[in-house]
Coordinates of C-alpha atoms and ligand atoms in Angstrom, one line a residue:
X208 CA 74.5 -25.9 -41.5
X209 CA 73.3 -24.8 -44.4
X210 CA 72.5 -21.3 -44.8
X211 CA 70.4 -19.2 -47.9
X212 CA 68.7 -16.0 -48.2
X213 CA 64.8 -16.2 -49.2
X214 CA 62.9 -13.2 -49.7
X215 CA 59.1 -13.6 -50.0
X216 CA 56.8 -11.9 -47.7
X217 CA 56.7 -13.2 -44.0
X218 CA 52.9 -14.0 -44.6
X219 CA 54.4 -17.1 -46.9
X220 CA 57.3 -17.7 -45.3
X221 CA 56.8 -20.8 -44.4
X222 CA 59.5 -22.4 -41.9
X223 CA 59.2 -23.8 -38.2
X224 CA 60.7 -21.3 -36.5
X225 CA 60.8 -17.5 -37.4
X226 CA 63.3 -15.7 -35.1
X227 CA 63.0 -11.6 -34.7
X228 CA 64.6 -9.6 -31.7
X229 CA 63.1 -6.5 -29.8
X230 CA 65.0 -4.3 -27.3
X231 CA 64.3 -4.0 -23.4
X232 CA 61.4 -1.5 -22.5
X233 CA 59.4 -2.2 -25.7
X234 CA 60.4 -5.2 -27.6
X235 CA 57.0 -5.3 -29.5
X236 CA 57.5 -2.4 -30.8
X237 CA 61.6 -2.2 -31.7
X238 CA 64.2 -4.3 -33.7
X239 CA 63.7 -6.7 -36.1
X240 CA 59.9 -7.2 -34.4
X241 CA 58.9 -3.8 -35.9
X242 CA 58.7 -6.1 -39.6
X243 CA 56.1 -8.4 -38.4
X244 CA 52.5 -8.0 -39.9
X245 CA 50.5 -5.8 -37.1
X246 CA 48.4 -9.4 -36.2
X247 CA 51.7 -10.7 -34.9
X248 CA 52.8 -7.6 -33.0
X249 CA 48.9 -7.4 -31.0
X250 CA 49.9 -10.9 -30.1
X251 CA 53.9 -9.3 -28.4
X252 CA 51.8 -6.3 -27.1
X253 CA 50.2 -8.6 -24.7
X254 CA 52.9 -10.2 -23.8
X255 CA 55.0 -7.2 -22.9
X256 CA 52.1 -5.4 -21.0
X257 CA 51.9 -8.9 -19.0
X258 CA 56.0 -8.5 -18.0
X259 CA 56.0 -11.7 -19.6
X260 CA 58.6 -10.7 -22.4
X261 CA 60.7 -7.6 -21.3
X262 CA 63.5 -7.4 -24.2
X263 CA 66.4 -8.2 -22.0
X264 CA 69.2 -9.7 -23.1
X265 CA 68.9 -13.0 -24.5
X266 CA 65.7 -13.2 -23.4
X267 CA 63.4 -16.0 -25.9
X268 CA 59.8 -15.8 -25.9
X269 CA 58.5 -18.8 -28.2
X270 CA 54.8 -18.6 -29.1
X271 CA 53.2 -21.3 -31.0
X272 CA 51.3 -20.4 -34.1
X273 CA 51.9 -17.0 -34.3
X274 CA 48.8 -14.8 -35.8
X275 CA 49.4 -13.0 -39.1
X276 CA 53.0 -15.1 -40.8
X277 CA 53.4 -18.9 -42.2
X278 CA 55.7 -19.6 -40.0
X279 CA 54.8 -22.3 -37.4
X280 CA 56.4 -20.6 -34.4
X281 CA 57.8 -17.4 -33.3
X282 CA 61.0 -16.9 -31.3
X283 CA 61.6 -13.4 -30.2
X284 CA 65.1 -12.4 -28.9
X285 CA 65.8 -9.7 -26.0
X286 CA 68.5 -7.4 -27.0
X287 CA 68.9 -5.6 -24.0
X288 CA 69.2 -1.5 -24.3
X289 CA 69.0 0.1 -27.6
X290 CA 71.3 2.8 -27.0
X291 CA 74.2 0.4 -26.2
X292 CA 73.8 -2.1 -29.1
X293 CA 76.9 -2.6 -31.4
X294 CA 76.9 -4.8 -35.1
X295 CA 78.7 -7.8 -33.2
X296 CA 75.5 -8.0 -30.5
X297 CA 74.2 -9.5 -33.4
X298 CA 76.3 -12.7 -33.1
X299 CA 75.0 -13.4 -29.6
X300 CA 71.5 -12.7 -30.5
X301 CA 71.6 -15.7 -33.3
X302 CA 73.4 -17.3 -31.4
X303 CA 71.0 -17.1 -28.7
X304 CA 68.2 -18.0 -30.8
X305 CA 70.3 -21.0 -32.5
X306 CA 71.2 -22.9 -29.1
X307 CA 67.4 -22.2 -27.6
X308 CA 66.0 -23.7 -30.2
X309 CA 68.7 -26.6 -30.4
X310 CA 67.8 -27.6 -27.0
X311 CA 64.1 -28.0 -28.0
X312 CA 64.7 -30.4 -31.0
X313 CA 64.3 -27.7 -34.1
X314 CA 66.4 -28.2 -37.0
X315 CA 65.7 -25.1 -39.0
X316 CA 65.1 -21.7 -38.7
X317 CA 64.8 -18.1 -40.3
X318 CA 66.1 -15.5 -38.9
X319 CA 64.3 -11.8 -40.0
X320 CA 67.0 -9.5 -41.1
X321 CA 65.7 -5.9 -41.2
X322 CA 67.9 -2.5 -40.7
X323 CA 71.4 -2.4 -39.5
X324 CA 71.4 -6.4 -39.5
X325 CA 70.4 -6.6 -43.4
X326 CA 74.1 -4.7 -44.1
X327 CA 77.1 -6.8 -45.0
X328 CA 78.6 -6.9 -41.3
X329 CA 75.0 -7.4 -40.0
X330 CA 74.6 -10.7 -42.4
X331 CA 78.2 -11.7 -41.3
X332 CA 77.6 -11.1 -38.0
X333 CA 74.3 -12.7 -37.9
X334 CA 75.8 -16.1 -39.6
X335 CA 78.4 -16.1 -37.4
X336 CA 76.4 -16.3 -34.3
X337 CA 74.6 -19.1 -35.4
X338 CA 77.5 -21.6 -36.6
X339 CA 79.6 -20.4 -33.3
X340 CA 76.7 -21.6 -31.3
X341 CA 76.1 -25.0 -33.1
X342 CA 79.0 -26.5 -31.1
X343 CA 79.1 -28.6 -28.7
X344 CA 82.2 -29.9 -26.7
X345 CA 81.1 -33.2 -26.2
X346 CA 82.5 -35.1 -28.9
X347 CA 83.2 -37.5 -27.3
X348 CA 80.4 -39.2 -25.9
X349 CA 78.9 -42.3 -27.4
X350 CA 75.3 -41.2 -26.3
X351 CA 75.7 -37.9 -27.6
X352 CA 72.5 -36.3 -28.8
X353 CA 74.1 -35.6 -32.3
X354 CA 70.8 -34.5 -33.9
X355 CA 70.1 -31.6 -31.7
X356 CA 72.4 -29.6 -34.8
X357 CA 70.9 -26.9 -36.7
X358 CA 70.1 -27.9 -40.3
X359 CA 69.0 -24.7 -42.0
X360 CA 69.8 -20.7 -41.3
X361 CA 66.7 -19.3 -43.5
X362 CA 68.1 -15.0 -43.7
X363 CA 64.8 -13.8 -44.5
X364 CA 65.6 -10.3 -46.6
X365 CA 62.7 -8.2 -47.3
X366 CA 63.9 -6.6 -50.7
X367 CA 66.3 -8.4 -53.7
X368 CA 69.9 -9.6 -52.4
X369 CA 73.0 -7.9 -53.9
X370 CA 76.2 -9.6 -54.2
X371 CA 77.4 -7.4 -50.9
X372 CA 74.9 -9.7 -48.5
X373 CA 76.1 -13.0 -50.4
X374 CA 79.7 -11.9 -49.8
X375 CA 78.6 -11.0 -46.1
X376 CA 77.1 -14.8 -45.3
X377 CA 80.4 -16.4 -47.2
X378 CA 83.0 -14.9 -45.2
X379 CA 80.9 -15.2 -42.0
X380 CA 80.9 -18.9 -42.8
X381 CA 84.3 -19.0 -43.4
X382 CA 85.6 -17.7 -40.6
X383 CA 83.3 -19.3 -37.7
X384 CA 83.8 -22.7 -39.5
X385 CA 87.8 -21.6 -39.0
X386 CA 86.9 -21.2 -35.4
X387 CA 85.2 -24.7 -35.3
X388 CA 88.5 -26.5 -36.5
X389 CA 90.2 -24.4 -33.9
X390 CA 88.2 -25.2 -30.8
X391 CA 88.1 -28.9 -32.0
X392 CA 92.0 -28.7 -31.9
X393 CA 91.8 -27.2 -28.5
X394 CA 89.4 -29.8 -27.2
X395 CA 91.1 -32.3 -28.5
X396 CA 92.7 -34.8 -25.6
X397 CA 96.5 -34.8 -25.1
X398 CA 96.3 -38.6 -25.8
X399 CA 95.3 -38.1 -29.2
X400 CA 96.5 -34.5 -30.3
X401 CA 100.4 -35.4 -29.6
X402 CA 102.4 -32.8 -32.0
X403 CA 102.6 -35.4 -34.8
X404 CA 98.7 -35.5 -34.9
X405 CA 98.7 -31.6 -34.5
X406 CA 101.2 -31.1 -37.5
X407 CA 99.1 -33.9 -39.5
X408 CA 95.8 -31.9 -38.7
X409 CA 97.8 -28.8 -39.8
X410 CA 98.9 -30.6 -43.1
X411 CA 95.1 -32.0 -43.9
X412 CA 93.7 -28.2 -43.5
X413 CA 96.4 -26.7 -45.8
X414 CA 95.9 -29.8 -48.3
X415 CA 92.3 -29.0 -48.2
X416 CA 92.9 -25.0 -48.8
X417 CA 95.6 -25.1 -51.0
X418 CA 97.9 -23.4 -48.6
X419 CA 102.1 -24.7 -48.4
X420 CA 103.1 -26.8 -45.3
X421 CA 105.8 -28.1 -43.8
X422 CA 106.7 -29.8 -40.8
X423 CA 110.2 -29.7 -39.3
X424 CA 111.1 -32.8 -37.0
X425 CA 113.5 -33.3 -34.2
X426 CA 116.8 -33.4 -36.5
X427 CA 115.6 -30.5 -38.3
X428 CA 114.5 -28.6 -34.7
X429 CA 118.3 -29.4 -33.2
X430 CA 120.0 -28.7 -36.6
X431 CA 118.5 -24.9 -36.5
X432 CA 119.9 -24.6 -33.1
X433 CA 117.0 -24.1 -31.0
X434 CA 118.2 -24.8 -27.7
X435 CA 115.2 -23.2 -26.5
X436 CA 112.4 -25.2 -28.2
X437 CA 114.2 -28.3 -27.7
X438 CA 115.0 -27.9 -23.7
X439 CA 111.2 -28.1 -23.6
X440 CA 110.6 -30.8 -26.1
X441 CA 113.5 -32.9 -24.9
X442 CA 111.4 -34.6 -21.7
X443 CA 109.0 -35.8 -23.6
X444 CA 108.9 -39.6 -25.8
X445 CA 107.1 -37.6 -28.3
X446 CA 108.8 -36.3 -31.0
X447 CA 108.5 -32.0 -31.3
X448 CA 106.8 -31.0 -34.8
X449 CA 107.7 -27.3 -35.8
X450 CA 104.6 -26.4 -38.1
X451 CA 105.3 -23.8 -41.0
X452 CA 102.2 -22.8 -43.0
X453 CA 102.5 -20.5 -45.7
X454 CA 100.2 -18.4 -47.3
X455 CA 100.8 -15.4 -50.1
X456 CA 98.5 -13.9 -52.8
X457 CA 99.7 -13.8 -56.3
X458 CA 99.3 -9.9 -56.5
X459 CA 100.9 -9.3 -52.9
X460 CA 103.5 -6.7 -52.3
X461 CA 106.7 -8.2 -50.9
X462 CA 106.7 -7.0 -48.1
X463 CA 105.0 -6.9 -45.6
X464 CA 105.4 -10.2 -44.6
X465 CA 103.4 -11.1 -41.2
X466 CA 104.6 -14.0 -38.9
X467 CA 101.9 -15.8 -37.1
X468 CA 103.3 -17.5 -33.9
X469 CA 101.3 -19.8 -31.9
X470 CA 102.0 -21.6 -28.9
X471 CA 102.1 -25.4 -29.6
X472 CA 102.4 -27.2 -26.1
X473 CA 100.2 -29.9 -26.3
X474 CA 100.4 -30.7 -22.8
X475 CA 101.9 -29.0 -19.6
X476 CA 102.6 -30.7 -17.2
X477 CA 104.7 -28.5 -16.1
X478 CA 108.1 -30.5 -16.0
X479 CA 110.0 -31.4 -13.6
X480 CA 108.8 -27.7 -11.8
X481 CA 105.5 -30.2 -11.9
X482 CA 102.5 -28.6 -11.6
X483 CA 99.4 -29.1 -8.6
X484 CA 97.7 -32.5 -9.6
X485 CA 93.6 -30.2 -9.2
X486 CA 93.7 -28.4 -12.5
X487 CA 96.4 -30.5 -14.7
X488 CA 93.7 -31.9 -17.4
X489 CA 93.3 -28.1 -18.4
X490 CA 96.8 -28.0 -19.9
X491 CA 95.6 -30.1 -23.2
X492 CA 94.5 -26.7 -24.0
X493 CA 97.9 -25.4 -24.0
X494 CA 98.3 -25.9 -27.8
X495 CA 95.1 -22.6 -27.6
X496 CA 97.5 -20.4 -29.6
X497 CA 98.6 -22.6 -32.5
X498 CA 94.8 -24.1 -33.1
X499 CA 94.2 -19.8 -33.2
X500 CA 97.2 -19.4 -36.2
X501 CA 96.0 -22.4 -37.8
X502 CA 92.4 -21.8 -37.7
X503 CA 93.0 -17.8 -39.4
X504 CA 94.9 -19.7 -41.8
X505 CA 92.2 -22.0 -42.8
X506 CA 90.0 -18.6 -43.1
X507 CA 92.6 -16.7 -44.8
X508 CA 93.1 -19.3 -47.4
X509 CA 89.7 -19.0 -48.4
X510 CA 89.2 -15.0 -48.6
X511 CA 92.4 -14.8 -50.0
X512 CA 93.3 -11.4 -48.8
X513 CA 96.6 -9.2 -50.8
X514 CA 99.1 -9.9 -48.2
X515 CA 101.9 -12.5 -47.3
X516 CA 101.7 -14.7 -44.2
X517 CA 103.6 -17.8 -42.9
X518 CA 102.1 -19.3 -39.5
X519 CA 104.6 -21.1 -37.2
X520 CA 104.0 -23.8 -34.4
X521 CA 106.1 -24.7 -32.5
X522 CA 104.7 -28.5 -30.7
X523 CA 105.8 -30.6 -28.2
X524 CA 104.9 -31.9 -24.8
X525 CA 106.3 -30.3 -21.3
X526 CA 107.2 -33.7 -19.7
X527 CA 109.1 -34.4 -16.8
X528 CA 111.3 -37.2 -17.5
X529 CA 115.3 -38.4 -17.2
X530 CA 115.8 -36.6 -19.9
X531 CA 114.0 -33.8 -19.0
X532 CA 115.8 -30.4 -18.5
X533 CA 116.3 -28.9 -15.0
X534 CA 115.9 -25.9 -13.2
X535 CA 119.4 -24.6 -13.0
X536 CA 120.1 -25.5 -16.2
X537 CA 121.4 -22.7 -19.0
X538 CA 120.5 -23.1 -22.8
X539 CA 121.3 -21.3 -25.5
X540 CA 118.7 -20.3 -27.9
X541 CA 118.6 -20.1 -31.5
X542 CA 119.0 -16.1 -31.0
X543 CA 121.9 -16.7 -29.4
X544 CA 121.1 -15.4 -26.3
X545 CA 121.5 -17.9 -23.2
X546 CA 118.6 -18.6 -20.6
X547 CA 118.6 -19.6 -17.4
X548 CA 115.3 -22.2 -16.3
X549 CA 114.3 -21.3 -12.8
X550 CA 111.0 -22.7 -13.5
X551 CA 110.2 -25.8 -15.8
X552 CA 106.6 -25.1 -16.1
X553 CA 107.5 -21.2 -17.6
X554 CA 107.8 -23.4 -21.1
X555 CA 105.7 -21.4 -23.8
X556 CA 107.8 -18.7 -23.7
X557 CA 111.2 -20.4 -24.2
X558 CA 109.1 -22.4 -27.3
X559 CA 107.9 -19.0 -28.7
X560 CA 111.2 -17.5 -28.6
X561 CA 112.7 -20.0 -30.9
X562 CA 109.8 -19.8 -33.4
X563 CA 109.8 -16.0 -33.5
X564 CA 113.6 -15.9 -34.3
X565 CA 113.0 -18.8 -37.2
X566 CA 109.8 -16.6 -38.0
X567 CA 112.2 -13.3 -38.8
X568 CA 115.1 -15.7 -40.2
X569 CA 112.2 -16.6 -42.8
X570 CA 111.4 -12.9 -43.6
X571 CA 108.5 -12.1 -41.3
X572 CA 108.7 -8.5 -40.9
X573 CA 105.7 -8.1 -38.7
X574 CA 105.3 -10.3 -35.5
X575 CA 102.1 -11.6 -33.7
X576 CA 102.1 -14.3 -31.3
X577 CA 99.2 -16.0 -29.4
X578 CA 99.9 -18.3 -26.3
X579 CA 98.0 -19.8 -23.2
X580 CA 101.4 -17.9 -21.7
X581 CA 100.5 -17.2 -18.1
X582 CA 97.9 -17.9 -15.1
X583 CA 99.0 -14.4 -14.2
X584 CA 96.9 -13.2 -17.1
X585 CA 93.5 -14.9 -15.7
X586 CA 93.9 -13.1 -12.5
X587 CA 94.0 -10.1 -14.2
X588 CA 91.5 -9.5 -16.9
X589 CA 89.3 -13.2 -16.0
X590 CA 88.1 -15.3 -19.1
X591 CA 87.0 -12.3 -20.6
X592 CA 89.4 -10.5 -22.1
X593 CA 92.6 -11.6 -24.1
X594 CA 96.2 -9.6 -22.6
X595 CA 97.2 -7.6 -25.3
X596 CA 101.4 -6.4 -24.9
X597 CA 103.5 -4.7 -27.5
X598 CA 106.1 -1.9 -27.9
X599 CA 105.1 -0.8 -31.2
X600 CA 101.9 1.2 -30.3
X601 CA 100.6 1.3 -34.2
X602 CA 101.0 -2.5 -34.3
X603 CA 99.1 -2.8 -31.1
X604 CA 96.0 -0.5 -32.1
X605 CA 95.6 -1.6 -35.5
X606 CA 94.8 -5.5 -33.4
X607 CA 92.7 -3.7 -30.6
X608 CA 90.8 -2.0 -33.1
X609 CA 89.9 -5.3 -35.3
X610 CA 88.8 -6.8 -31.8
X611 CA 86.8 -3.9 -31.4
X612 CA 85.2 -4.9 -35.0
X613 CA 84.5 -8.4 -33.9
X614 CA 83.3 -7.5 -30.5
X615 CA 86.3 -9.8 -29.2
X616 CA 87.1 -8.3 -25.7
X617 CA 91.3 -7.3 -25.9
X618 CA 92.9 -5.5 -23.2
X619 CA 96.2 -3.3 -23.6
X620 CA 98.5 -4.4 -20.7
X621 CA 102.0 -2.9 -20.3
X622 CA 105.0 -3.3 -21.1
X623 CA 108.1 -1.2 -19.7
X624 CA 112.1 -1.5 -19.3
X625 CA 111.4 -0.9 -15.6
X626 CA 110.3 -4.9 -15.3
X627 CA 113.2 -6.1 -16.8
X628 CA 115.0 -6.4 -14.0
X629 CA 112.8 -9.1 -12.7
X630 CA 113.7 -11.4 -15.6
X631 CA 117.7 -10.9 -14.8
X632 CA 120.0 -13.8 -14.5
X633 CA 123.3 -13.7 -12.4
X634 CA 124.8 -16.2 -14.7
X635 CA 123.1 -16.3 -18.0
X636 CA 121.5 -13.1 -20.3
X637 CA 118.3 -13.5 -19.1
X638 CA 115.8 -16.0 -16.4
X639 CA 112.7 -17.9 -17.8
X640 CA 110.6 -16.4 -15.2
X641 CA 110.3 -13.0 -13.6
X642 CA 108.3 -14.2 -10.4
X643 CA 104.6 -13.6 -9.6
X644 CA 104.1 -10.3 -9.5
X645 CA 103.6 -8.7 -12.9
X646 CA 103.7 -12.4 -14.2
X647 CA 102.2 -11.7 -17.4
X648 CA 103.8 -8.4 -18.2
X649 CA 107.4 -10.2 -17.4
X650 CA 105.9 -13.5 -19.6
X651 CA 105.3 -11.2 -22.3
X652 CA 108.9 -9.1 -22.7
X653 CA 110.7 -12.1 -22.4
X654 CA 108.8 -13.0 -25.3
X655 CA 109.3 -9.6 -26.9
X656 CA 113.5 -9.9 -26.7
X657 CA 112.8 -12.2 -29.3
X658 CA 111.3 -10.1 -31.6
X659 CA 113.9 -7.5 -31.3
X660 CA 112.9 -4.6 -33.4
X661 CA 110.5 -6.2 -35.4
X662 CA 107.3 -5.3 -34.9
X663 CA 105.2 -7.5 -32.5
X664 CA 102.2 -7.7 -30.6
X665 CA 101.9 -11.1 -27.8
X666 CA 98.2 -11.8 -26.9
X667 CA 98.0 -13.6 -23.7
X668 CA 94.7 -16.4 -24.2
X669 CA 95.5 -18.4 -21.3
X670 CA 91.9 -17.1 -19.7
X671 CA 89.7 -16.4 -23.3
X672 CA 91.0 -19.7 -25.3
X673 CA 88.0 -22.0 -22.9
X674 CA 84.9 -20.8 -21.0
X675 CA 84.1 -22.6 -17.7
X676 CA 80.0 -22.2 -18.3
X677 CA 77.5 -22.4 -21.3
X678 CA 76.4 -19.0 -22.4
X679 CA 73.1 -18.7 -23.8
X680 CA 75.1 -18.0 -27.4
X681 CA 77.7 -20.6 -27.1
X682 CA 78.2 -23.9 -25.2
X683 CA 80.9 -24.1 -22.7
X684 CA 84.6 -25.6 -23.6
X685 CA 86.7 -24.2 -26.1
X686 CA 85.8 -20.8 -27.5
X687 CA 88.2 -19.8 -30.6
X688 CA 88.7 -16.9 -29.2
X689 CA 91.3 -14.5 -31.0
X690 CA 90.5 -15.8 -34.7
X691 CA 87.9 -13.0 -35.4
X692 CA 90.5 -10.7 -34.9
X693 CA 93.1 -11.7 -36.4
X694 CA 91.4 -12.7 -39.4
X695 CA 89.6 -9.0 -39.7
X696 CA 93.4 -7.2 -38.8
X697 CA 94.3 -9.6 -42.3
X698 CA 92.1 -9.2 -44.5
X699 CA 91.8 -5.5 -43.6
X700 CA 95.7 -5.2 -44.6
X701 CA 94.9 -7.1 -47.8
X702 CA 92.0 -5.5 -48.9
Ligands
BES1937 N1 100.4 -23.0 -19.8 C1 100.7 -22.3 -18.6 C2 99.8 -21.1 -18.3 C3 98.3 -21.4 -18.2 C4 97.7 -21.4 -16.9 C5 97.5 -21.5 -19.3 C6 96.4 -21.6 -16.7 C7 96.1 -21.7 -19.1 C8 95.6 -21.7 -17.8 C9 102.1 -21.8 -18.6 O1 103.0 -22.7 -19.3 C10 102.6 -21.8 -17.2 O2 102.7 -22.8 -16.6 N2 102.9 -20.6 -16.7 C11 103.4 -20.4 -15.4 C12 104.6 -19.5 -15.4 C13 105.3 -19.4 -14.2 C14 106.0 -20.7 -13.9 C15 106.3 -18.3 -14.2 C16 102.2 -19.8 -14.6 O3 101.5 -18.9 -15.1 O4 102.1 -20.2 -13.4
MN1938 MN1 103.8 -24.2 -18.1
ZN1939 ZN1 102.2 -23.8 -20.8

């Protein structure tokens, strides 16, 4: 898509489809729709006394040569109530506009910036929207309609454009096209993603952005001692990649050094504790969390915030298999600490514990992992809203408030010494699983022994990482949810 700011008046802007929003009650007389000539806006008047348009959310109105611009057409968003609207609204209303328009075979339009969306986050927002929404899942299919893509984002400005706005569109390119490579990863069959193509699609990106990466093998995994990781891996016929990507600005301070950890399964079947044949295919998304750390490392590459980061994933299949490992069976991780499987299928977390004592071994001294961890967390919070779990309070506001910024819903579960008990083992330090009941929150501290003092925060994606149904702003399938907000909480430490 390409995207450019043009700034003539709207009676020569000339482009097929003009796109401005108006809020519920009035939208010919609110939002963006308050720029249009008054010709135009006699035109929404009727429209809204008719009931016809009523402002709601995500509500388009097209009308074909519009009175009073160049433009050949007019699209005009709902935005629901003023009083509630937020900067990221913004990315739902272009994308909105973006995937209504898709669907009726136009390749370019302008969208009218005017108040709070003519600001930096209103541009980035705004651009943001629209790439998100220019996906499709469907890869795939030879009789895809490819050409229903959007060609051109016009932002039509009404004054000159400082370097602030140009800024603004870059980094909101940068960071939804970071999101596109990670919901292609996540959409990506478990036939052809095995963790050698993962680590290889890891290696291409950090070529590409001139970021440092290294893949550790089998040999390499055992070598380190990660029982953990390799109980997992060890069922399957293809070989486990550990993925280390690492990024650091000239300028940046020493420390702190943050350790990305994503969960790299890239298909669970559960193991030997197989899971239910109805819902299996789902679990070639269980690689959600790594495609996350990679994709903010394709982002961060490119803003090149002051900081140090290294992104680690660990990959493998859960297979069952004669060489599979067993409930029953007690390994000792890298930590040290031995585990004792009571459930095959409770893998991610025995994978993450490995990689979060490799990430602290290499000098992380901030932790944050991201895993399709537990179904527990779908019961609880739906597909809406990522589990967020952490001891270290500041660590865990300073990630719900850059979700907050993005408009990424992120929910604070808890975590407490009271459930530990539920993960006790009578013959080893601790169990892989602490039963159903508070299966997230137990998911999450097993994961947190790891981490030890460091700080950490765990965000459960297991529900946000797909979306079961298209939204009028973005197609159904894999959503990149989670790289917003970790790429704000970054660059925000890095200035
Ligand atoms: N990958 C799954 C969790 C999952 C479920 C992700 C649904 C996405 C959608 C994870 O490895 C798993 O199987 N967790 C078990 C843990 C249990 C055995 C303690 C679960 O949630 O049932
Ligand atoms: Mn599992
Ligand atoms: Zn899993």
């Amino acid at each position: 898509m390409k995207i450019e700011f043009r700034n003539e008046p709207l009676t020569e802007l000339e482009c097929p489809v003009l796109v401005a929003f108006g809020f519920e009650t009035h939208p010919a007389s609110s939002g963006t729709v308050e720029r249009l000539p008054s010709a135009t806006r006699t035109l929404l008047d009727e429209l809204q006394a008719s009931g016809e348009m009523t402002g709601k959310p995500y509500e388009c109105t097209l009308i074909h040569h519009p009175a009073g611009v160049a433009a050949q057409k007019l699209l005009v968003v709902g935005a629901g109530k003023k009083e509630k609207f937020e900067d990221a609204h913004l990315r739902r209303l272009s994308g909105a506009a973006v995937r209504y328009l898709r669907a009726r075979n136009v390749h370019e339009l302008a969208w009218l910036l005017g108040g709070r969306d003519a600001k930096a986050a209103g541009i980035q927002n705004v651009v943001e929207g629209a790439i998100v929404a220019d996906y499709d899942a469907d890869t795939l299919r030879t009789e895809r309609n490819g050409e229903r893509r959007i060609e051109r984002l016009i932002l039509a400005a009404e004054g000159a454009v400082d370097d602030a706005a140009r800024a603004a569109l870059e980094r909101g390119r940068i960071i939804a096209e970071a999101q596109t490579f990670t919901r292609e990863l996540v959409n990506e069959p478990a036939n052809t993603l095995t963790p050698t193509k993962l680590a290889q699609r890891a290696g291409e990106m950090a070529a590409r952005y001139g970021l440092e990466c290294q893949v550790l093998g089998p040999q390499e995994i055992r070598d380190l001692k990660m029982g953990a990781f390799w109980a997992v891996a060890q069922g399957s016929d293809e070989p486990a990649k550990l993925i280390v990507v690492r990024y650091a600005h000239r300028e940046a301070p020493p420390s702190p050094v943050i350790g990305l950890v994503g969960k790299g399964i890239t298909f669970d079947t559960g193991g030997i504790s197989i899971k239910p044949a109805a819902d299996m295919h789902e679990m070639k998304t269980d690689m959600a969390g790594g495609a996350t750390m990679l994709g903010v490392m394709q982002a961060i590459a490119q803003l090149k915030p002051k900081i140090r980061v290294i992104a680690l994933v660990p990959a493998t299949e859960n297979m069952p298999g004669g060489n599979a490992y067993k409930p029953g069976d007690v390994i000792t991780s890298m930590s040290g600490k031995t585990i004792e499987i009571l459930n095959t299928d409770a893998e991610g977390r025995l994978v993450l514990a490995d990689a979060l004592t490799y990430a602290k071994q290499l000098g992380c001294t901030a932790l944050i992992d991201a895993a399709t961890l537990t179904g527990a967390v779908t019961i609880a919070l739906g597909n809406i809203t990522t589990g967020v779990f952490g001891w270290n309070q500041e660590w865990v506001d300073r990630i719900l408030a850059s979700a907050a910024a993005t408009g990424e819903k992120m929910w604070q579960l808890p975590v407490d010494e009271d459930y530990r008990d539920l993960y006790k083992s009578a013959i080893a330090d601790i169990a892989n699983t602490g039963g159903r009941y508070g299966g997230a929150i137990t998911a999450a501290m097993f994961v947190g022994e790891f981490a030890g003092d460091t700080p950490w925060v765990h965000l459960d994606i297991a529900g946000t990482r797909w979306s079961n149904e298209d939204k009028p702003y973005r197609a159904k399938g894999p959503t990149g949810h989670g790289v917003p907000t970790l790429v704000h909480l970054l660059t925000s430490l890095g200035g």
